[in-house]
Coordinates of C-alpha atoms in Angstrom, one line a residue:
M1 CA -57.7 -133.5 -55.7
G2 CA -59.1 -136.8 -54.3
N3 CA -59.5 -138.4 -57.7
I4 CA -56.4 -140.6 -58.0
I5 CA -56.0 -144.0 -56.4
Y6 CA -52.7 -145.9 -56.6
R7 CA -51.4 -149.3 -55.6
R8 CA -48.0 -150.9 -56.2
K9 CA -47.6 -154.6 -57.0
K10 CA -45.6 -155.0 -53.8
D11 CA -47.5 -152.4 -51.7
S12 CA -51.2 -152.0 -52.3
K13 CA -51.7 -149.3 -49.6
E14 CA -52.9 -146.0 -50.9
N15 CA -50.7 -142.9 -50.5
N16 CA -53.3 -140.2 -50.8
G17 CA -51.1 -137.6 -49.1
S18 CA -48.4 -137.4 -51.7
R19 CA -50.9 -137.2 -54.5
S20 CA -53.0 -134.5 -52.9
R21 CA -50.2 -132.0 -53.2
R22 CA -50.6 -129.5 -56.0
I23 CA -47.9 -129.8 -58.6
G24 CA -48.8 -126.5 -60.3
G25 CA -48.8 -123.4 -58.1
R26 CA -50.2 -120.9 -60.6
S27 CA -53.7 -119.5 -60.4
Q28 CA -56.5 -121.4 -62.0
R29 CA -57.3 -118.4 -64.2
K30 CA -53.7 -118.3 -65.6
M31 CA -53.7 -122.0 -66.2
A32 CA -57.1 -121.9 -67.9
A33 CA -55.9 -119.1 -70.2
E34 CA -52.8 -121.0 -71.1
E35 CA -54.8 -124.2 -71.8
E36 CA -57.1 -122.2 -74.0
L37 CA -54.1 -120.9 -76.0
L38 CA -52.8 -124.4 -76.5
H39 CA -56.2 -125.6 -77.5
R40 CA -56.5 -122.9 -80.1
Q41 CA -53.1 -123.8 -81.5
A42 CA -54.1 -127.5 -81.7
L43 CA -57.5 -126.8 -83.3
S44 CA -55.9 -124.5 -85.8
M45 CA -53.5 -127.2 -86.9
A46 CA -56.3 -129.7 -87.0
L47 CA -58.4 -127.6 -89.3
H48 CA -55.5 -127.2 -91.7
Q49 CA -54.5 -130.8 -91.6
H50 CA -56.3 -131.8 -94.9
Q51 CA -54.7 -128.9 -96.7
L52 CA -51.2 -130.1 -96.1
S53 CA -49.2 -130.8 -99.3
Q54 CA -46.3 -132.3 -97.4
R55 CA -45.3 -133.4 -93.9
F56 CA -44.5 -130.9 -91.2
D57 CA -40.8 -130.3 -90.8
G58 CA -40.4 -131.6 -87.2
S59 CA -42.9 -133.5 -85.1
M60 CA -46.4 -132.2 -84.7
S61 CA -46.0 -132.6 -81.0
R62 CA -43.4 -129.9 -80.8
R63 CA -45.7 -127.5 -82.6
I64 CA -48.7 -128.3 -80.5
G65 CA -46.7 -128.4 -77.3
S66 CA -44.6 -125.3 -77.9
T67 CA -45.1 -122.5 -75.4
S68 CA -44.7 -118.8 -75.6
S69 CA -41.6 -117.1 -74.1
R70 CA -43.8 -115.5 -71.5
R71 CA -44.7 -119.0 -70.2
H72 CA -41.0 -120.0 -69.9
T73 CA -40.1 -116.8 -68.0
D74 CA -42.9 -117.0 -65.5
P75 CA -41.5 -117.7 -62.0
L76 CA -42.6 -121.2 -60.7
A77 CA -44.3 -121.6 -57.5
N78 CA -42.7 -123.4 -54.5
N79 CA -44.3 -126.7 -55.1
E80 CA -43.6 -126.7 -58.8
N81 CA -39.9 -125.8 -58.0
K82 CA -39.8 -128.9 -55.7
V83 CA -41.0 -131.1 -58.5
V84 CA -38.5 -129.7 -61.0
E85 CA -35.7 -130.1 -58.5
S86 CA -36.7 -133.7 -57.7
L87 CA -36.7 -134.5 -61.5
E88 CA -33.2 -133.0 -62.0
N89 CA -31.6 -136.2 -60.8
I90 CA -33.7 -138.5 -63.0
K91 CA -31.4 -140.2 -65.5
F92 CA -34.0 -140.9 -68.2
R93 CA -36.2 -137.8 -69.0
R94 CA -37.5 -138.6 -72.4
V95 CA -41.3 -139.5 -72.4
V96 CA -42.7 -140.8 -75.7
L97 CA -46.5 -140.5 -76.0
I98 CA -48.3 -143.0 -78.2
H99 CA -51.9 -142.4 -79.2
G100 CA -54.7 -144.9 -79.5
E101 CA -57.0 -145.8 -82.4
G102 CA -58.1 -142.9 -84.5
F103 CA -56.1 -140.3 -82.6
G104 CA -52.7 -138.7 -83.4
A105 CA -50.0 -136.7 -81.7
W106 CA -52.4 -133.8 -81.4
C107 CA -54.4 -135.5 -78.6
W108 CA -51.4 -135.0 -76.2
Y109 CA -51.3 -131.2 -76.4
K110 CA -52.1 -130.6 -72.7
T111 CA -49.8 -133.4 -71.5
I112 CA -46.9 -132.2 -73.6
A113 CA -47.0 -128.7 -72.2
Q114 CA -47.3 -129.9 -68.6
L115 CA -44.4 -132.3 -68.9
E116 CA -42.2 -129.7 -70.5
E117 CA -43.0 -127.4 -67.6
V118 CA -41.4 -129.7 -65.0
G119 CA -38.3 -130.2 -67.2
L120 CA -39.1 -133.5 -68.8
L121 CA -38.7 -134.1 -72.6
P122 CA -42.0 -135.3 -74.1
T123 CA -42.3 -136.4 -77.7
A124 CA -45.6 -137.4 -79.3
M125 CA -45.6 -139.1 -82.7
D126 CA -48.2 -140.1 -85.3
L127 CA -48.3 -143.8 -85.9
T128 CA -48.4 -144.9 -89.5
G129 CA -51.6 -143.6 -91.2
S130 CA -52.5 -141.5 -88.2
G131 CA -52.6 -137.8 -87.4
I132 CA -50.7 -135.9 -90.2
D133 CA -48.9 -139.0 -91.5
L134 CA -50.1 -139.2 -95.1
T135 CA -50.0 -143.0 -95.4
D136 CA -53.3 -144.5 -96.5
T137 CA -54.7 -146.4 -93.5
N138 CA -56.0 -149.1 -95.9
T139 CA -52.4 -150.1 -96.7
V140 CA -51.4 -150.6 -93.1
T141 CA -51.8 -154.3 -92.4
T142 CA -49.4 -155.3 -89.6
L143 CA -48.5 -154.0 -86.2
A144 CA -44.9 -153.6 -87.3
E145 CA -46.0 -151.2 -90.1
Y146 CA -48.3 -149.4 -87.7
S147 CA -45.6 -149.0 -85.1
K148 CA -42.8 -148.0 -87.6
P149 CA -42.4 -144.4 -86.4
L150 CA -41.9 -145.6 -82.8
I151 CA -39.5 -148.4 -83.9
Q152 CA -37.4 -145.9 -85.9
Y153 CA -37.3 -143.6 -83.0
L154 CA -36.1 -146.3 -80.7
E155 CA -33.5 -147.6 -83.2
A156 CA -32.0 -144.0 -83.4
L157 CA -31.5 -143.7 -79.7
P158 CA -27.9 -143.6 -78.4
E159 CA -26.8 -146.9 -76.8
D160 CA -26.9 -145.5 -73.3
E161 CA -30.3 -143.8 -73.6
K162 CA -33.7 -145.1 -72.5
V163 CA -37.2 -143.7 -72.8
I164 CA -40.4 -143.9 -70.9
L165 CA -43.3 -145.0 -73.1
V166 CA -46.9 -144.0 -72.6
G167 CA -49.5 -145.8 -74.7
H168 CA -53.2 -144.9 -74.8
S169 CA -55.9 -147.4 -75.7
S170 CA -54.9 -149.7 -78.6
G171 CA -51.6 -147.9 -78.6
G172 CA -50.8 -150.2 -75.7
A173 CA -50.2 -152.9 -78.4
C174 CA -47.4 -150.8 -79.8
L175 CA -45.8 -150.6 -76.3
S176 CA -45.9 -154.3 -75.9
Y177 CA -44.4 -154.8 -79.4
A178 CA -41.6 -152.3 -78.5
L179 CA -41.0 -154.0 -75.1
E180 CA -40.5 -157.3 -76.9
N181 CA -38.2 -155.9 -79.6
F182 CA -36.3 -153.2 -77.7
P183 CA -36.4 -154.0 -74.0
E184 CA -33.0 -152.4 -73.5
K185 CA -34.3 -149.1 -74.8
I186 CA -37.3 -148.7 -72.5
S187 CA -37.0 -147.5 -68.9
K188 CA -40.7 -147.8 -68.1
A189 CA -43.9 -148.6 -70.1
I190 CA -47.1 -146.9 -69.0
F191 CA -50.4 -148.3 -70.2
L192 CA -53.1 -145.6 -70.2
C193 CA -56.5 -147.4 -70.2
A194 CA -54.7 -149.5 -72.9
T195 CA -54.6 -152.9 -74.5
M196 CA -52.0 -154.5 -72.2
V197 CA -52.4 -157.9 -73.8
S198 CA -50.9 -161.2 -72.8
N199 CA -48.9 -163.5 -75.0
G200 CA -51.0 -164.8 -78.0
Q201 CA -53.7 -162.2 -77.6
R202 CA -54.9 -159.7 -80.1
P203 CA -55.4 -156.1 -79.2
F204 CA -59.0 -156.4 -80.4
D205 CA -59.7 -159.1 -77.8
V206 CA -59.5 -156.5 -75.1
F207 CA -62.6 -154.7 -76.6
A208 CA -64.6 -157.9 -77.1
E209 CA -66.9 -157.1 -74.2
E210 CA -68.0 -153.9 -75.9
L211 CA -67.7 -154.9 -79.6
G212 CA -68.2 -158.6 -79.6
S213 CA -65.8 -161.3 -80.9
A214 CA -63.3 -160.4 -83.6
E215 CA -65.0 -162.8 -86.0
R216 CA -68.4 -161.3 -85.4
F217 CA -67.1 -157.8 -85.7
M218 CA -65.4 -158.6 -89.0
Q219 CA -68.6 -160.0 -90.4
E220 CA -71.3 -157.7 -89.0
S221 CA -70.0 -154.3 -88.0
E222 CA -71.4 -151.3 -89.7
F223 CA -68.3 -149.3 -89.0
L224 CA -65.9 -151.3 -91.2
I225 CA -64.1 -149.8 -94.1
Y226 CA -63.4 -151.8 -97.3
G227 CA -60.5 -150.0 -98.9
N228 CA -59.9 -152.8 -101.4
G229 CA -63.6 -153.2 -102.4
K230 CA -66.6 -155.0 -100.8
D231 CA -65.4 -158.3 -102.1
E232 CA -62.2 -158.1 -100.2
P233 CA -61.6 -158.3 -96.4
P234 CA -62.1 -155.0 -94.5
T235 CA -59.1 -152.8 -94.1
G236 CA -60.1 -150.4 -91.3
F237 CA -62.9 -149.1 -89.2
M238 CA -64.2 -145.8 -87.8
F239 CA -67.1 -145.2 -85.4
E240 CA -69.9 -142.8 -86.2
K241 CA -69.3 -139.4 -84.5
Q242 CA -72.2 -139.6 -82.0
L243 CA -71.1 -143.1 -80.9
M244 CA -67.5 -141.8 -80.5
K245 CA -68.7 -139.0 -78.3
G246 CA -70.5 -141.5 -76.0
L247 CA -67.7 -144.1 -76.0
Y248 CA -64.6 -141.9 -75.7
F249 CA -65.6 -138.4 -74.5
N250 CA -68.4 -138.7 -71.9
Q251 CA -66.4 -136.5 -69.5
S252 CA -64.3 -134.4 -71.8
P253 CA -64.6 -130.7 -72.4
T254 CA -66.7 -129.7 -75.4
K255 CA -63.9 -127.9 -77.1
D256 CA -61.7 -131.0 -77.0
V257 CA -64.5 -133.1 -78.3
A258 CA -64.9 -130.6 -81.2
L259 CA -61.1 -130.9 -81.8
A260 CA -61.4 -134.7 -81.9
M261 CA -64.3 -134.7 -84.3
V262 CA -62.5 -132.8 -87.0
T263 CA -59.2 -134.6 -86.5
M264 CA -59.8 -138.3 -85.9
R265 CA -59.0 -140.7 -88.7
P266 CA -59.9 -144.3 -89.5
T267 CA -58.0 -147.1 -87.7
P268 CA -56.2 -149.8 -89.7
L269 CA -57.8 -153.1 -88.9
G270 CA -54.8 -155.4 -89.4
P271 CA -52.6 -154.3 -86.5
I272 CA -55.4 -154.7 -83.9
M273 CA -56.3 -158.2 -85.2
E274 CA -52.7 -159.4 -85.0
K275 CA -51.7 -161.8 -82.2
L276 CA -48.7 -160.7 -80.2
S277 CA -45.8 -163.0 -79.4
L278 CA -44.5 -161.8 -76.0
S279 CA -41.7 -163.6 -74.1
P280 CA -40.9 -163.5 -70.4
E281 CA -37.2 -162.8 -71.2
K282 CA -37.9 -159.6 -73.2
Y283 CA -41.4 -158.3 -72.7
G284 CA -41.5 -159.8 -69.2
S285 CA -38.4 -158.0 -68.1
G286 CA -39.8 -154.5 -68.6
Q287 CA -41.1 -152.3 -65.9
R288 CA -44.8 -151.8 -66.6
F289 CA -47.4 -149.6 -65.0
Y290 CA -51.2 -149.3 -65.7
I291 CA -53.5 -146.3 -65.3
Q292 CA -57.1 -147.1 -65.1
T293 CA -59.9 -144.7 -65.9
L294 CA -63.0 -145.2 -63.8
D295 CA -65.7 -143.6 -65.9
D296 CA -64.6 -145.2 -69.2
R297 CA -67.3 -146.4 -71.6
A298 CA -64.9 -147.6 -74.3
L299 CA -62.8 -149.9 -72.1
S300 CA -64.8 -150.5 -68.9
P301 CA -63.2 -150.4 -65.5
D302 CA -64.0 -154.1 -65.1
V303 CA -62.1 -155.0 -68.3
Q304 CA -59.2 -152.8 -67.2
E305 CA -59.1 -154.6 -63.9
K306 CA -59.1 -158.0 -65.7
L307 CA -56.1 -156.9 -67.8
V308 CA -54.2 -155.9 -64.6
R309 CA -55.2 -159.2 -62.9
E310 CA -54.2 -161.4 -65.8
N311 CA -51.0 -159.6 -66.7
P312 CA -49.8 -157.9 -63.4
P313 CA -47.8 -154.7 -63.8
E314 CA -45.5 -153.2 -61.2
G315 CA -48.0 -150.5 -60.2
V316 CA -51.6 -149.6 -60.8
Y317 CA -53.1 -146.1 -60.7
K318 CA -56.8 -145.2 -61.0
I319 CA -58.3 -141.8 -62.0
K320 CA -61.8 -141.2 -60.8
G321 CA -64.2 -139.3 -63.1
S322 CA -62.1 -139.9 -66.2
D323 CA -63.5 -141.1 -69.5
H324 CA -61.4 -143.0 -72.1
C325 CA -59.4 -139.8 -72.8
P326 CA -57.9 -138.6 -69.5
F327 CA -55.5 -136.3 -71.4
F328 CA -58.7 -134.3 -72.1
S329 CA -61.0 -135.0 -69.2
K330 CA -58.4 -135.2 -66.3
P331 CA -55.2 -133.7 -67.6
Q332 CA -53.9 -132.6 -64.1
S333 CA -54.5 -136.0 -62.6
L334 CA -52.8 -137.7 -65.5
H335 CA -49.9 -135.4 -65.2
K336 CA -49.4 -136.0 -61.5
I337 CA -49.4 -139.7 -62.1
L338 CA -46.9 -139.6 -64.9
V339 CA -44.5 -137.4 -62.9
E340 CA -44.8 -139.8 -60.0
I341 CA -44.1 -142.9 -62.1
V342 CA -41.1 -141.1 -63.7
Q343 CA -39.6 -140.8 -60.3
I344 CA -39.9 -144.5 -59.3
P345 CA -36.5 -146.2 -59.4

């Protein structure tokens, strides 16, 4: 495809050959048809979101990512068979997808289907007050509260089980929080154009280049939400739709932008203003990877490069032509990178 660059911490040479192989062997027409079906399922769920009287029974991700029986009975092409076979010996196959600010489990609908297709076990969850979680975002004041669905998931894992975490944007703070509190439960942590902060940093600090300092943002931003009244500190924020389109979706398909516009919710302010306490013994012992997006207007490539330089992960990947939402704009490239990282010992 020519749009993915990778370097390892111990080996910075590119390996374009292995990434140029096609993972999916089916025709473009069939893939497009299946993607359109999944999108319609996701959009239908989004439009009914506000009519829900109770939570879904089971995770939203399973409903969005579910595939028809025809899909499962389709014969896989040779290259895809090789990928499936190579993943059969992987010990830890569970991939937990964590959304960023304003998003929900719904944003991973393409990624879920692709990972399931090669035999992995993806799970996407709504953080507290996000997606179809009915919690009022104005009441979510700490990173622990915001990350509660992820923490409960990790606590419920069997003792001998580990998961691969993927965190998008500010969801990276939830990954860091989980690494610090449950390092024994996490096989790998993958930061997708995400807030991979250092000890003592706030997730918001990563966006300071685009949004200004935290103090200035809290005083002057027109996007703040005052859930407890104007006389009290702000409780959340949400960008205006046209600004969101320019920041997040400058390379994303129109239909996915439409889905986002009817589905995104306000972001609680407390969790991204909280300073993280990260230790070398816990957080530092984790196996971390970073995926950079090179046409990103929400978290610029320069800022992402700075994060990697200041807090070096084991490996760094770059997706050319991707905006801040590669699960929309470059789903195939993202999929190939995730599969490759899963296979790293």
